[in-house]
mmCIF file of C-alpha atoms in Angstrom:
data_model
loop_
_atom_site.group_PDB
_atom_site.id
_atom_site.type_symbol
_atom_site.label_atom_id
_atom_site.label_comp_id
_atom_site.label_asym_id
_atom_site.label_seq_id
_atom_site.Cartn_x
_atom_site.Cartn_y
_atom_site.Cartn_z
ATOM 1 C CA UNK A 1 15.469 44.321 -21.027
ATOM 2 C CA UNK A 2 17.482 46.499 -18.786
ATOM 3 C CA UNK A 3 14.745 48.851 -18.769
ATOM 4 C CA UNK A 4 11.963 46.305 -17.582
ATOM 5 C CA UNK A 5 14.067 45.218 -14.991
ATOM 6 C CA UNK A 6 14.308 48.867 -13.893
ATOM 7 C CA UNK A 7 11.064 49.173 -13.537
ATOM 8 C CA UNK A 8 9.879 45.803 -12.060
ATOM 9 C CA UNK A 9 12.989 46.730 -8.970
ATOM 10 C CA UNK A 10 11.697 50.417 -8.859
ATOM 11 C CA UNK A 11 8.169 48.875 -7.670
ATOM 12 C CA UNK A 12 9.332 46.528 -5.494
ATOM 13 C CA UNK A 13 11.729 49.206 -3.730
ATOM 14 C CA UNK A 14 8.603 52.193 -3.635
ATOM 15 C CA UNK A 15 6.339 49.796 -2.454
ATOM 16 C CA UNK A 16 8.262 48.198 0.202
ATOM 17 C CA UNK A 17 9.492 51.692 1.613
ATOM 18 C CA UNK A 18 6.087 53.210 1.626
ATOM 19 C CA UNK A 19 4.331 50.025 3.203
ATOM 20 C CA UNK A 20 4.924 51.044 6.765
ATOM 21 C CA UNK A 21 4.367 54.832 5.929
ATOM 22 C CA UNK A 22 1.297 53.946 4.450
ATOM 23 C CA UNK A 23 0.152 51.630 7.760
ATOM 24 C CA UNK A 24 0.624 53.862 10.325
ATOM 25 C CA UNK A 25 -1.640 56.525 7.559
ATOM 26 C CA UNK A 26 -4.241 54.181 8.188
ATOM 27 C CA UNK A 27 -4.349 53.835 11.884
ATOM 28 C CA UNK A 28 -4.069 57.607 12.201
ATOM 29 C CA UNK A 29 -7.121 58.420 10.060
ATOM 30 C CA UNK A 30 -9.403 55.854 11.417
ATOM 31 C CA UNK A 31 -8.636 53.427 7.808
ATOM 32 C CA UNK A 32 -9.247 50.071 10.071
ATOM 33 C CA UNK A 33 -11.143 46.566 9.554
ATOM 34 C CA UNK A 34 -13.046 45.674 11.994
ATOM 35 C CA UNK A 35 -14.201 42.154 12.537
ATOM 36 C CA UNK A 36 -17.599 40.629 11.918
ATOM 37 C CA UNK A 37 -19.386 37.918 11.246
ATOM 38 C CA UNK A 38 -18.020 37.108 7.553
ATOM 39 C CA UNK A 39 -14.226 38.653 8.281
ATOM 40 C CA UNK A 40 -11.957 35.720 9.532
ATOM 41 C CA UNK A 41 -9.679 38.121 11.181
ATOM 42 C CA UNK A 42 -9.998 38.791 15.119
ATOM 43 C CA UNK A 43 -8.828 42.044 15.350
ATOM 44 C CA UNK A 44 -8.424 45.269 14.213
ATOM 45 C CA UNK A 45 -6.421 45.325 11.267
ATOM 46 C CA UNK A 46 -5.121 48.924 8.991
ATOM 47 C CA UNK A 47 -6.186 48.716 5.484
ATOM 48 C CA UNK A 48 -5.230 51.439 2.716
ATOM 49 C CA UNK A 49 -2.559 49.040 1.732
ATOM 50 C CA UNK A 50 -3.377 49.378 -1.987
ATOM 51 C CA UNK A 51 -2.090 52.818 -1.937
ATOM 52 C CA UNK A 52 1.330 51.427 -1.553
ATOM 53 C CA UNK A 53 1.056 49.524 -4.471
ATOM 54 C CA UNK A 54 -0.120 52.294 -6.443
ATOM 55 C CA UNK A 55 2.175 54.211 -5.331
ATOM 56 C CA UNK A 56 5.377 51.722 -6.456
ATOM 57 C CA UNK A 57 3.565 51.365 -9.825
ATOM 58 C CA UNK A 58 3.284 55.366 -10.175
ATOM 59 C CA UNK A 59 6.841 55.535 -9.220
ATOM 60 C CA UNK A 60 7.646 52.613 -12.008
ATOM 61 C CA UNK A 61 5.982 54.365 -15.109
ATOM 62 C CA UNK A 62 5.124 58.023 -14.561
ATOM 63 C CA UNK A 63 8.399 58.333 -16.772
ATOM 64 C CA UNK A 64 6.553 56.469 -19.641
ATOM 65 C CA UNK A 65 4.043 59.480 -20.465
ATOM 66 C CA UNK A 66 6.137 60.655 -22.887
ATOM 67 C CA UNK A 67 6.558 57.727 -24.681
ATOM 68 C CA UNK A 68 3.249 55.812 -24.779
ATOM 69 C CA UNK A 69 -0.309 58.026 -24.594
ATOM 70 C CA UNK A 70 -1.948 54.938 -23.294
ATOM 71 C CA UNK A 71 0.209 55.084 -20.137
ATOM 72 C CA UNK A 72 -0.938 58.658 -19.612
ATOM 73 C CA UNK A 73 -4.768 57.385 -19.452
ATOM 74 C CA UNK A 74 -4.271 54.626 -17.456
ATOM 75 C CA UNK A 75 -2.088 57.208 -14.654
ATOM 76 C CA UNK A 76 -5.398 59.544 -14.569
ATOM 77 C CA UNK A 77 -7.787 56.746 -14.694
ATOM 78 C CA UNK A 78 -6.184 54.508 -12.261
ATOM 79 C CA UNK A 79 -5.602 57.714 -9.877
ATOM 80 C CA UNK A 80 -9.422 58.072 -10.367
ATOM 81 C CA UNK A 81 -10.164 53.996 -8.825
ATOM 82 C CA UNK A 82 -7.418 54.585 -6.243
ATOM 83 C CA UNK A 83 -9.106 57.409 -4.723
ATOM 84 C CA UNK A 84 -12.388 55.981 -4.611
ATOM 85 C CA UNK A 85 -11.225 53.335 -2.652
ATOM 86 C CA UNK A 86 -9.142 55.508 -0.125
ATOM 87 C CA UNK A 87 -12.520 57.690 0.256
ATOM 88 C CA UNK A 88 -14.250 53.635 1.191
ATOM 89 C CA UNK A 89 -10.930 52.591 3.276
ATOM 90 C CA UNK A 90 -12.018 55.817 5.064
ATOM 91 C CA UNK A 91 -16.205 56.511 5.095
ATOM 92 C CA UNK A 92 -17.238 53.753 4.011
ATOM 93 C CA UNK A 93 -19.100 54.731 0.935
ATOM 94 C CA UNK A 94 -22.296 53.636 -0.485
ATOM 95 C CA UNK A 95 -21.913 51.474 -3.203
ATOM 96 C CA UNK A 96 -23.859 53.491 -5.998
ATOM 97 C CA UNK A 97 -20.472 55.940 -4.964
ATOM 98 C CA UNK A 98 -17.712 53.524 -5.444
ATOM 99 C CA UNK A 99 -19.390 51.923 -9.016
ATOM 100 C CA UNK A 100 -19.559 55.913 -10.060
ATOM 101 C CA UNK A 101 -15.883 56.233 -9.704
ATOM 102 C CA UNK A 102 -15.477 52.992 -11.198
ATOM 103 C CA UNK A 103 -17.549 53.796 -14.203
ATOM 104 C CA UNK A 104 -15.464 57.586 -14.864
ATOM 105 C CA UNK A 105 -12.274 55.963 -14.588
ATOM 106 C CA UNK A 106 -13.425 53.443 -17.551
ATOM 107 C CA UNK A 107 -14.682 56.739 -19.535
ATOM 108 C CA UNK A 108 -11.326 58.118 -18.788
ATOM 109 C CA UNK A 109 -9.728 54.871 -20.256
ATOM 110 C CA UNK A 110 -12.804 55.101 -23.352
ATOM 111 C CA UNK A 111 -11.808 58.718 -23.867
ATOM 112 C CA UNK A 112 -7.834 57.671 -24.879
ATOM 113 C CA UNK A 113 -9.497 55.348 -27.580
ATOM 114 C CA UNK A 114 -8.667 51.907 -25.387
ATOM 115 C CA UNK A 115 -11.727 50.147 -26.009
ATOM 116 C CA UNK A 116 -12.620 46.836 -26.585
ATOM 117 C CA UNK A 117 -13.683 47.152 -30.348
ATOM 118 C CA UNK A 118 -13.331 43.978 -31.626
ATOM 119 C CA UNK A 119 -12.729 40.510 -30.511
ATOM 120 C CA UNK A 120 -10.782 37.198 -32.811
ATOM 121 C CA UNK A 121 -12.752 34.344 -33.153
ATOM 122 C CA UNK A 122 -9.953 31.444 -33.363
ATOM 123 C CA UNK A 123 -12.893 28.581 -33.519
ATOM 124 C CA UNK A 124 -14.135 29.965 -36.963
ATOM 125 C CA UNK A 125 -12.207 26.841 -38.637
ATOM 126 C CA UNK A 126 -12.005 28.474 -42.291
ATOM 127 C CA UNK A 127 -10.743 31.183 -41.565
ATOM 128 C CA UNK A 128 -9.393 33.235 -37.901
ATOM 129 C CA UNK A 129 -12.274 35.753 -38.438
ATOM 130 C CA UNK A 130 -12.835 38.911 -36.153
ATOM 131 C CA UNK A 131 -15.749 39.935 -34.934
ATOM 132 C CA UNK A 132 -16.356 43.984 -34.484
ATOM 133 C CA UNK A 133 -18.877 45.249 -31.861
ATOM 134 C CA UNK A 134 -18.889 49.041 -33.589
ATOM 135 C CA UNK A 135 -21.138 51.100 -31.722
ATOM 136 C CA UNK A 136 -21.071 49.008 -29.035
ATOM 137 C CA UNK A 137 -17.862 48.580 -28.081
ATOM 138 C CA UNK A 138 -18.230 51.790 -25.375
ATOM 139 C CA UNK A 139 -20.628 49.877 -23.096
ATOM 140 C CA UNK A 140 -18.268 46.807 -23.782
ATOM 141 C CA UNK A 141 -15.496 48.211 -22.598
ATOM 142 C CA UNK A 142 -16.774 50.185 -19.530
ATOM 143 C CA UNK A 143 -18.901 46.208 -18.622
ATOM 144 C CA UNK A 144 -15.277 44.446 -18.602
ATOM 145 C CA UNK A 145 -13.861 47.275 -16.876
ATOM 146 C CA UNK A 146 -16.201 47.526 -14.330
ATOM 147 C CA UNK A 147 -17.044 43.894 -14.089
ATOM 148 C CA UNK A 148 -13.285 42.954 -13.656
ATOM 149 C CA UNK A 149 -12.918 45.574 -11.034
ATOM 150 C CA UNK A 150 -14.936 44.143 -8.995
ATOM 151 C CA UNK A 151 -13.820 41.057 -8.991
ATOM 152 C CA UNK A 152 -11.123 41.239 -7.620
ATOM 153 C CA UNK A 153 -12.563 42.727 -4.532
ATOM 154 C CA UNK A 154 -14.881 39.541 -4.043
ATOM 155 C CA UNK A 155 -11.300 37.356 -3.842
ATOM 156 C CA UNK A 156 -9.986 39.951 -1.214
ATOM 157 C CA UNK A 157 -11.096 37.381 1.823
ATOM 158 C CA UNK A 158 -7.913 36.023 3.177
ATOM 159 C CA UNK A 159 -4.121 37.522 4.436
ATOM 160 C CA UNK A 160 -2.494 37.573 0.856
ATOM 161 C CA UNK A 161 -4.852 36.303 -1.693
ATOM 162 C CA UNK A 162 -5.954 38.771 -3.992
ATOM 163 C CA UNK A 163 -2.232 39.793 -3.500
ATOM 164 C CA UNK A 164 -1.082 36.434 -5.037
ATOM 165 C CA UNK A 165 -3.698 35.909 -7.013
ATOM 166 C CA UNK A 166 -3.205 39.435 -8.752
ATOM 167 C CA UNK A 167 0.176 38.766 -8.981
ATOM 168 C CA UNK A 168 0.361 35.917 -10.905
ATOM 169 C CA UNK A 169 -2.194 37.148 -13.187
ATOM 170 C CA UNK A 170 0.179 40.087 -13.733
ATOM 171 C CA UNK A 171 3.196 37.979 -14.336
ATOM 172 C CA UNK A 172 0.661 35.623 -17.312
ATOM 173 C CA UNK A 173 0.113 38.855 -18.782
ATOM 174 C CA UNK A 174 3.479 39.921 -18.702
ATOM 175 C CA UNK A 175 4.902 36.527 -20.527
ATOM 176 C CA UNK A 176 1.788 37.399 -22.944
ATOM 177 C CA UNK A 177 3.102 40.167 -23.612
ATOM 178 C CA UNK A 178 6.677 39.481 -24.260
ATOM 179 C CA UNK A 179 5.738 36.296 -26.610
ATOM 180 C CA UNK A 180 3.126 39.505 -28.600
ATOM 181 C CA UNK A 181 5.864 41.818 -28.371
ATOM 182 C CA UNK A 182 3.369 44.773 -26.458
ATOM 183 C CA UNK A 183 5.889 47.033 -25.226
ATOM 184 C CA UNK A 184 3.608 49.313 -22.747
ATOM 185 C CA UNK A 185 2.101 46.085 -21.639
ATOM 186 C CA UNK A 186 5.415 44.942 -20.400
ATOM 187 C CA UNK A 187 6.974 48.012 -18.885
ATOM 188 C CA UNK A 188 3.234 48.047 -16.902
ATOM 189 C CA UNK A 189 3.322 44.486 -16.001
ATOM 190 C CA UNK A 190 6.414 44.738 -14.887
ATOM 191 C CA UNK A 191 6.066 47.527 -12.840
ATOM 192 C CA UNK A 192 2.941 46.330 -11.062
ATOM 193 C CA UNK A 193 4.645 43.135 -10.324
ATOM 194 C CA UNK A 194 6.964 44.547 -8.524
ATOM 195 C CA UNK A 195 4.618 46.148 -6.763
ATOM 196 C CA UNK A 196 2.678 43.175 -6.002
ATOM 197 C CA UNK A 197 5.704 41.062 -5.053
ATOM 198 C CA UNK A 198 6.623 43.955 -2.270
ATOM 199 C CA UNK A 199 3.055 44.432 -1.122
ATOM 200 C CA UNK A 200 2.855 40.410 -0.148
ATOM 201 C CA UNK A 201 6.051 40.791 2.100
ATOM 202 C CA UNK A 202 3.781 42.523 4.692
ATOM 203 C CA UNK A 203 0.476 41.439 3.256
ATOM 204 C CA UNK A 204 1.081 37.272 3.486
ATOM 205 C CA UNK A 205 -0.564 35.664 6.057
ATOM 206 C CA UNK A 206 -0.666 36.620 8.901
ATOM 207 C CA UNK A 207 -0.716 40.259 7.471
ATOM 208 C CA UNK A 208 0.589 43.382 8.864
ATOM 209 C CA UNK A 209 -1.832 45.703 6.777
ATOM 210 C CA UNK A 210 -4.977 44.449 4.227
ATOM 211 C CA UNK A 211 -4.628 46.649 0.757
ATOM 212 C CA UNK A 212 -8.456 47.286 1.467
ATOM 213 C CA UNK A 213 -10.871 48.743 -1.379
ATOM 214 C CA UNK A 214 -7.643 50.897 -2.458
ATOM 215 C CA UNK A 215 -5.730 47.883 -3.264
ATOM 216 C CA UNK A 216 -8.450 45.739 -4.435
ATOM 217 C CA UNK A 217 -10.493 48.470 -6.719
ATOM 218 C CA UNK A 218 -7.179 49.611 -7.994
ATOM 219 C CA UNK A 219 -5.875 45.938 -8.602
ATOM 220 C CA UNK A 220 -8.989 44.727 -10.451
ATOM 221 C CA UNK A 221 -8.626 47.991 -12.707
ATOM 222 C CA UNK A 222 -5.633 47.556 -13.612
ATOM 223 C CA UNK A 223 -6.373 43.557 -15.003
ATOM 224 C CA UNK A 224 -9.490 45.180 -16.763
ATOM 225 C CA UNK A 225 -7.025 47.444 -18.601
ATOM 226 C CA UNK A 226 -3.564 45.661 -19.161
ATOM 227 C CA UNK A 227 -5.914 42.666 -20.403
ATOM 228 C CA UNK A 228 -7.921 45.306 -22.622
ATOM 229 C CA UNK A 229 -5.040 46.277 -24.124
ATOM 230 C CA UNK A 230 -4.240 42.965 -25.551
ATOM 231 C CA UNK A 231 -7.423 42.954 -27.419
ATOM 232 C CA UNK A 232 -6.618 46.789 -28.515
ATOM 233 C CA UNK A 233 -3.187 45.824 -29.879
ATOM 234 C CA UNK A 234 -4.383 42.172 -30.591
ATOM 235 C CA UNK A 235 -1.695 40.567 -28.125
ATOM 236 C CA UNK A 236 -4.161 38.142 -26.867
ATOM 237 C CA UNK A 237 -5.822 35.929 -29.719
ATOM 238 C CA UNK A 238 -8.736 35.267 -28.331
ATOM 239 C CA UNK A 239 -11.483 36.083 -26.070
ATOM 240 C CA UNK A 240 -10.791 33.083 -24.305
ATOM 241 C CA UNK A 241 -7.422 34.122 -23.019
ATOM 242 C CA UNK A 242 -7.955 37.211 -20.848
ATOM 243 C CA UNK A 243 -10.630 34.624 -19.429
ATOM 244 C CA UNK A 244 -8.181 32.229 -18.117
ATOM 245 C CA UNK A 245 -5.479 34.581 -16.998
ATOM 246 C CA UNK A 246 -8.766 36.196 -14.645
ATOM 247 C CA UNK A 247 -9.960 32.657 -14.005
ATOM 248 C CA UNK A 248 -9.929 32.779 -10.580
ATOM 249 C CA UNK A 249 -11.909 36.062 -9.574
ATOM 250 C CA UNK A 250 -14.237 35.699 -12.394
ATOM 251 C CA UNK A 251 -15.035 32.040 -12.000
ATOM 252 C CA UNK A 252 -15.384 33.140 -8.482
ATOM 253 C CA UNK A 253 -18.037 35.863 -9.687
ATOM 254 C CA UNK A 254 -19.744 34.262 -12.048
ATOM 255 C CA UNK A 255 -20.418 30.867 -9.247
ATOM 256 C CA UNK A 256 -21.301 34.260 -6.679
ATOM 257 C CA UNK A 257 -24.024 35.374 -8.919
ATOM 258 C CA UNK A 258 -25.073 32.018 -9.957
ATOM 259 C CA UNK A 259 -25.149 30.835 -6.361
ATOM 260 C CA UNK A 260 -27.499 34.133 -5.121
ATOM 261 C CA UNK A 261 -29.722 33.810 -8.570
ATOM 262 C CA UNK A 262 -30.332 30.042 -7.496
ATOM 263 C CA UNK A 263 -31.132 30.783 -3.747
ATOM 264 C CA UNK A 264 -32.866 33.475 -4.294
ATOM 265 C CA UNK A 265 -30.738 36.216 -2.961
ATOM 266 C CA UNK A 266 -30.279 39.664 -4.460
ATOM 267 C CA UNK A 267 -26.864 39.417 -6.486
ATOM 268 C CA UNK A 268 -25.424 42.079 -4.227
ATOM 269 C CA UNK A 269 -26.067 39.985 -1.151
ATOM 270 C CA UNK A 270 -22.642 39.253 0.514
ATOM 271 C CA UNK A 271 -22.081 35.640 1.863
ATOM 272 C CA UNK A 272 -19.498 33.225 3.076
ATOM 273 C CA UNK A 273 -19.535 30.875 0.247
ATOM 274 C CA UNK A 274 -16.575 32.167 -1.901
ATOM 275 C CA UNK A 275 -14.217 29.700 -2.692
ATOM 276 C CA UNK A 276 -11.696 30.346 -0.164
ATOM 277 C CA UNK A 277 -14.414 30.171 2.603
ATOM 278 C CA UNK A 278 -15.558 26.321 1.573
ATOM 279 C CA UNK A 279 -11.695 25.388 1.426
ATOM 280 C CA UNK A 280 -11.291 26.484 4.741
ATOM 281 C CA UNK A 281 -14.775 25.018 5.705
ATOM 282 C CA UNK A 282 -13.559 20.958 4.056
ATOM 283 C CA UNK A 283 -10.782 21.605 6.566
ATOM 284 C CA UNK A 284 -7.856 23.661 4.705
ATOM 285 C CA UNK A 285 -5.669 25.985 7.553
ATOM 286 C CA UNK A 286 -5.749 29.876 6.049
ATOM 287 C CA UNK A 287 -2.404 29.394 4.493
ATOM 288 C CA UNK A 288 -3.447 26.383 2.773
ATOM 289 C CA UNK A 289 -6.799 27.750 1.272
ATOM 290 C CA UNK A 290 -4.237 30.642 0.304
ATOM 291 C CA UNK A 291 -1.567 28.499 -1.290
ATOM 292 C CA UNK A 292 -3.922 26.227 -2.866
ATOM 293 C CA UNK A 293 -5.845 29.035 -4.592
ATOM 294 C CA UNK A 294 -2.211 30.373 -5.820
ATOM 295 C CA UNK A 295 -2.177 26.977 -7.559
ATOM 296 C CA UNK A 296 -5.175 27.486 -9.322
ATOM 297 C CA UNK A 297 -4.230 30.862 -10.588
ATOM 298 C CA UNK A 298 -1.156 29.406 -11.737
ATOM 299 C CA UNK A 299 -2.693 26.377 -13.829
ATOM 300 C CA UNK A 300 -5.225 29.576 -14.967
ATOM 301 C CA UNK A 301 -2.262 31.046 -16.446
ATOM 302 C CA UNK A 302 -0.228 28.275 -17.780
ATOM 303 C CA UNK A 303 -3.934 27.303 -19.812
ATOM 304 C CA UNK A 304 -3.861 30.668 -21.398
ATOM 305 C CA UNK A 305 -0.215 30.798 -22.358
ATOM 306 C CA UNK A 306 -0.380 27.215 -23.974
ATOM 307 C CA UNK A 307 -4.162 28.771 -25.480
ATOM 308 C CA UNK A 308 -2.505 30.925 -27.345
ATOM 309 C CA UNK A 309 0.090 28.645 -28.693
ATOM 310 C CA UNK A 310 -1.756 25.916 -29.917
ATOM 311 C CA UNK A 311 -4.087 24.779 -32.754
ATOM 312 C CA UNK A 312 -7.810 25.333 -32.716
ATOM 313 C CA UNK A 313 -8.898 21.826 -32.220
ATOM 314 C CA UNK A 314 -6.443 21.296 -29.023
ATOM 315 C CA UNK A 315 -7.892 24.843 -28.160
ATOM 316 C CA UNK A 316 -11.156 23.006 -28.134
ATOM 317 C CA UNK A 317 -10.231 20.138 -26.136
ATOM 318 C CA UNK A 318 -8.655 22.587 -23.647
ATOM 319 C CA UNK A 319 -11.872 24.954 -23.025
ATOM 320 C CA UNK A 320 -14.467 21.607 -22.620
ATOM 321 C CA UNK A 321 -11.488 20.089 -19.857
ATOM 322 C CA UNK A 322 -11.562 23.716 -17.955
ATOM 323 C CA UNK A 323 -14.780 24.094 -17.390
ATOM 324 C CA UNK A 324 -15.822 20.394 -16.555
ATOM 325 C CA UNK A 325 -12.757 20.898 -13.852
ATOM 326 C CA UNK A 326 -14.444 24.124 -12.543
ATOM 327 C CA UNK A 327 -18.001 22.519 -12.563
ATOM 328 C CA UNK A 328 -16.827 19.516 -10.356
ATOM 329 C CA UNK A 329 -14.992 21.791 -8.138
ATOM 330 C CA UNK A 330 -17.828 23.661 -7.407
ATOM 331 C CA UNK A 331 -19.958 21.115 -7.204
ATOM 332 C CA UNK A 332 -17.635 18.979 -4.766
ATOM 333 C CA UNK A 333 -17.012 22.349 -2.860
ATOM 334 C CA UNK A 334 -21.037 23.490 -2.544
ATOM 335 C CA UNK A 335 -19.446 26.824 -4.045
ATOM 336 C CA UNK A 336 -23.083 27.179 -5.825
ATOM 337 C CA UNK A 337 -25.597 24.842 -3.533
ATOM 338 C CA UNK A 338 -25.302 21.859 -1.401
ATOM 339 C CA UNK A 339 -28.318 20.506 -3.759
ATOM 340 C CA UNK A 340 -26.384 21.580 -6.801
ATOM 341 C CA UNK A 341 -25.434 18.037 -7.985
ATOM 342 C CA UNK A 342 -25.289 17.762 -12.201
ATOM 343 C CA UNK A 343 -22.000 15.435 -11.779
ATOM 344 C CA UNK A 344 -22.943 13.451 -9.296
ATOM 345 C CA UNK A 345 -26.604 12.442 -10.390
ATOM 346 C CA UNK A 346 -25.292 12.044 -13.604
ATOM 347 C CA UNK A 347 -22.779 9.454 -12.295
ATOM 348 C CA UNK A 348 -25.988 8.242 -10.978
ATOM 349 C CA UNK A 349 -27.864 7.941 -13.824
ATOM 350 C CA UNK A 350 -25.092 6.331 -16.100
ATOM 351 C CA UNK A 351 -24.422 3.461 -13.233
ATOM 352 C CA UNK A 352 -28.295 2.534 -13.172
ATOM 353 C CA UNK A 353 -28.486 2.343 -16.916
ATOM 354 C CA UNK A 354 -24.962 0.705 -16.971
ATOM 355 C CA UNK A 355 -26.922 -2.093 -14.697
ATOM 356 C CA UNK A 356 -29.997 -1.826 -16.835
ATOM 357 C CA UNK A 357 -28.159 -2.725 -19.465
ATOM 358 C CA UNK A 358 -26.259 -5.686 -17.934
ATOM 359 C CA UNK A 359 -29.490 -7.460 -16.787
ATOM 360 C CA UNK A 360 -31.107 -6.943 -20.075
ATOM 361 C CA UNK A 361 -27.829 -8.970 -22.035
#
């Protein structure tokens, strides 16, 4: 225990010293966010933040190579992300740039033999089968890698939300992890907690500095991985779980995609129809949206902690709940279309034949 707390205070310390280092970096190499049309800050603001997180979780674990290989991989790989998105911060980059640095830091993490080989299937109710993707499990892997990476970058719209948001992902994983009893998941978790919990000091609204692609590319990684490692070292039982602890960005994603397939956008198009922008837009202040959304990452995480704990009919019951909740919140929200109704015509539907009914007695 002594040495997870060690750990989780190194971060916080590194990353709260380097902050201010690391923002006047920014403003001296030209690192800056400018304001436009779907940016909801007003003024120029220094990004490269990230690297101040990376740089309290290096500080955290670089002692760890010795004792767990996987640490070593995810030091090289991570280093990889993290300079891809100072080289962005900085130029700008073109995005077939920033998904190849994306893509060698999952071969990195491939190479070290963390893949995603096999997944439990906990709703098989003879028996808790697994399920093994064999040759497959390299395109897997580098997918949920890549896919996760990115989105967390989508989230990264307001002072302190993909901050919090990361956060308290981290800290689901890192109870996860204690109940599984994954050692280099904790001392990780941990670490990049501490991290986090620094960063948000200057990062909370209104931030001093944005952690930019840095923070965001290098944040997304590192759920890919820490949650990849549960199904490596089978802390998580289920795919279900590393769902719910990402629920936020990925149900965020997944309604982005959704939304631009069903308007006929390309999937790349940006917008301002994430979830924090129609919060804001129904009338919640910036710290609200943020604060609200912090709520929803926590009831993300308490899900997956009490999905791993219970039976597989409650399991059931829990899954069918979640995503009737996230359907009606988009739908109330227009997160996918104003016209995108299901809920409320069939509401509709079931009052007319409710009346239908009662004139036919």
């Amino acid at each position: 225990m002594t040495g997870y707390m060690a750990v989780f205070l190194l971060g916080i310390v590194t990353t709260f010293l380097s902050t201010p280092l690391v923002k006047k970096l920014a403003v001296r190499i030209g690192a800056v966010d400018k304001p436009n049309a779907r940016k909801v800050h007003h003024r120029l603001m220094p990004r490269l933040g990230g690297l101040s997180i990376y740089l309290g979780f290096l500080a955290s674990t670089i002692w760890l190579v010795g004792d767990y290989k996987v640490v070593s991989a995810i030091l090289i790989a991570s280093s990889v992300v993290v300079l891809t998105g100072i080289l962005d911060d900085k130029y700008q980059l073109k995005p077939i740039y920033k998904l190849l640095g994306q893509v060698i830091a999952a071969l990195v993490i491939v190479f070290f033999d963390v893949q995603m080989k096999f997944i439990h299937l906990p709703f098989d109710l003879a028996n808790d089968s697994t399920f093994n993707f064999g040759f497959l499990a390299i395109p897997i892997t580098i997918f949920w890698i890549v896919g996760v990476t990115n989105s967390i970058n989508l989230i990264d719209g307001l002072d302190g939300l993909a901050t919090g948001v990361t956060a308290i992902a981290t800290a689901t994983m890192l109870v996860l992890a204690v109940m599984m009893g994954n050692v280099p998941v904790i001392f990780m978790a941990s670490a990049l907690l501490g991290s986090l919990l620094a960063f948000l000091y200057f990062n909370f609204y209104p931030a001093k500095i944005f952690m930019g692609d840095t923070g965001s590319l290098f944040l997304g990684f590192m759920m890919a991985v820490l949650s990849l490692l549960g199904f490596k070292q089978v802390a998580f039982t289920s795919f279900i779980i590393p769902l719910l602890v990402l629920g936020v960005p990925l149900s965020d994603t997944a309604f982005a995609i959704l939304r631009r397939i069903v308007n006929n956008k390309p999937i790349s198009a940006p917008d301002k129809q994430h979830l924090h922008h129609c919060l804001m837009r129904v009338g919640f202040s910036h710290r609200g949206t943020v604060l609200l959304i912090y709520g929803i990452s926590a009831f993300f995480g308490l899900s997956a902690i009490l999905f791993s704990r219970v039976t597989v009919w409650i399991e059931v019951v829990m899954l069918i709940l979640i995503l009737l909740l996230l359907s009606w919140g988009a739908e109330a929200l227009g997160i996918i279309s104003t016209k995108y109704k299901p809920f409320t015509r069939a509401w509709i539907r079931s009052k007319r034949a409710l009346r239908k009914a009662a004139r036919v007695k």
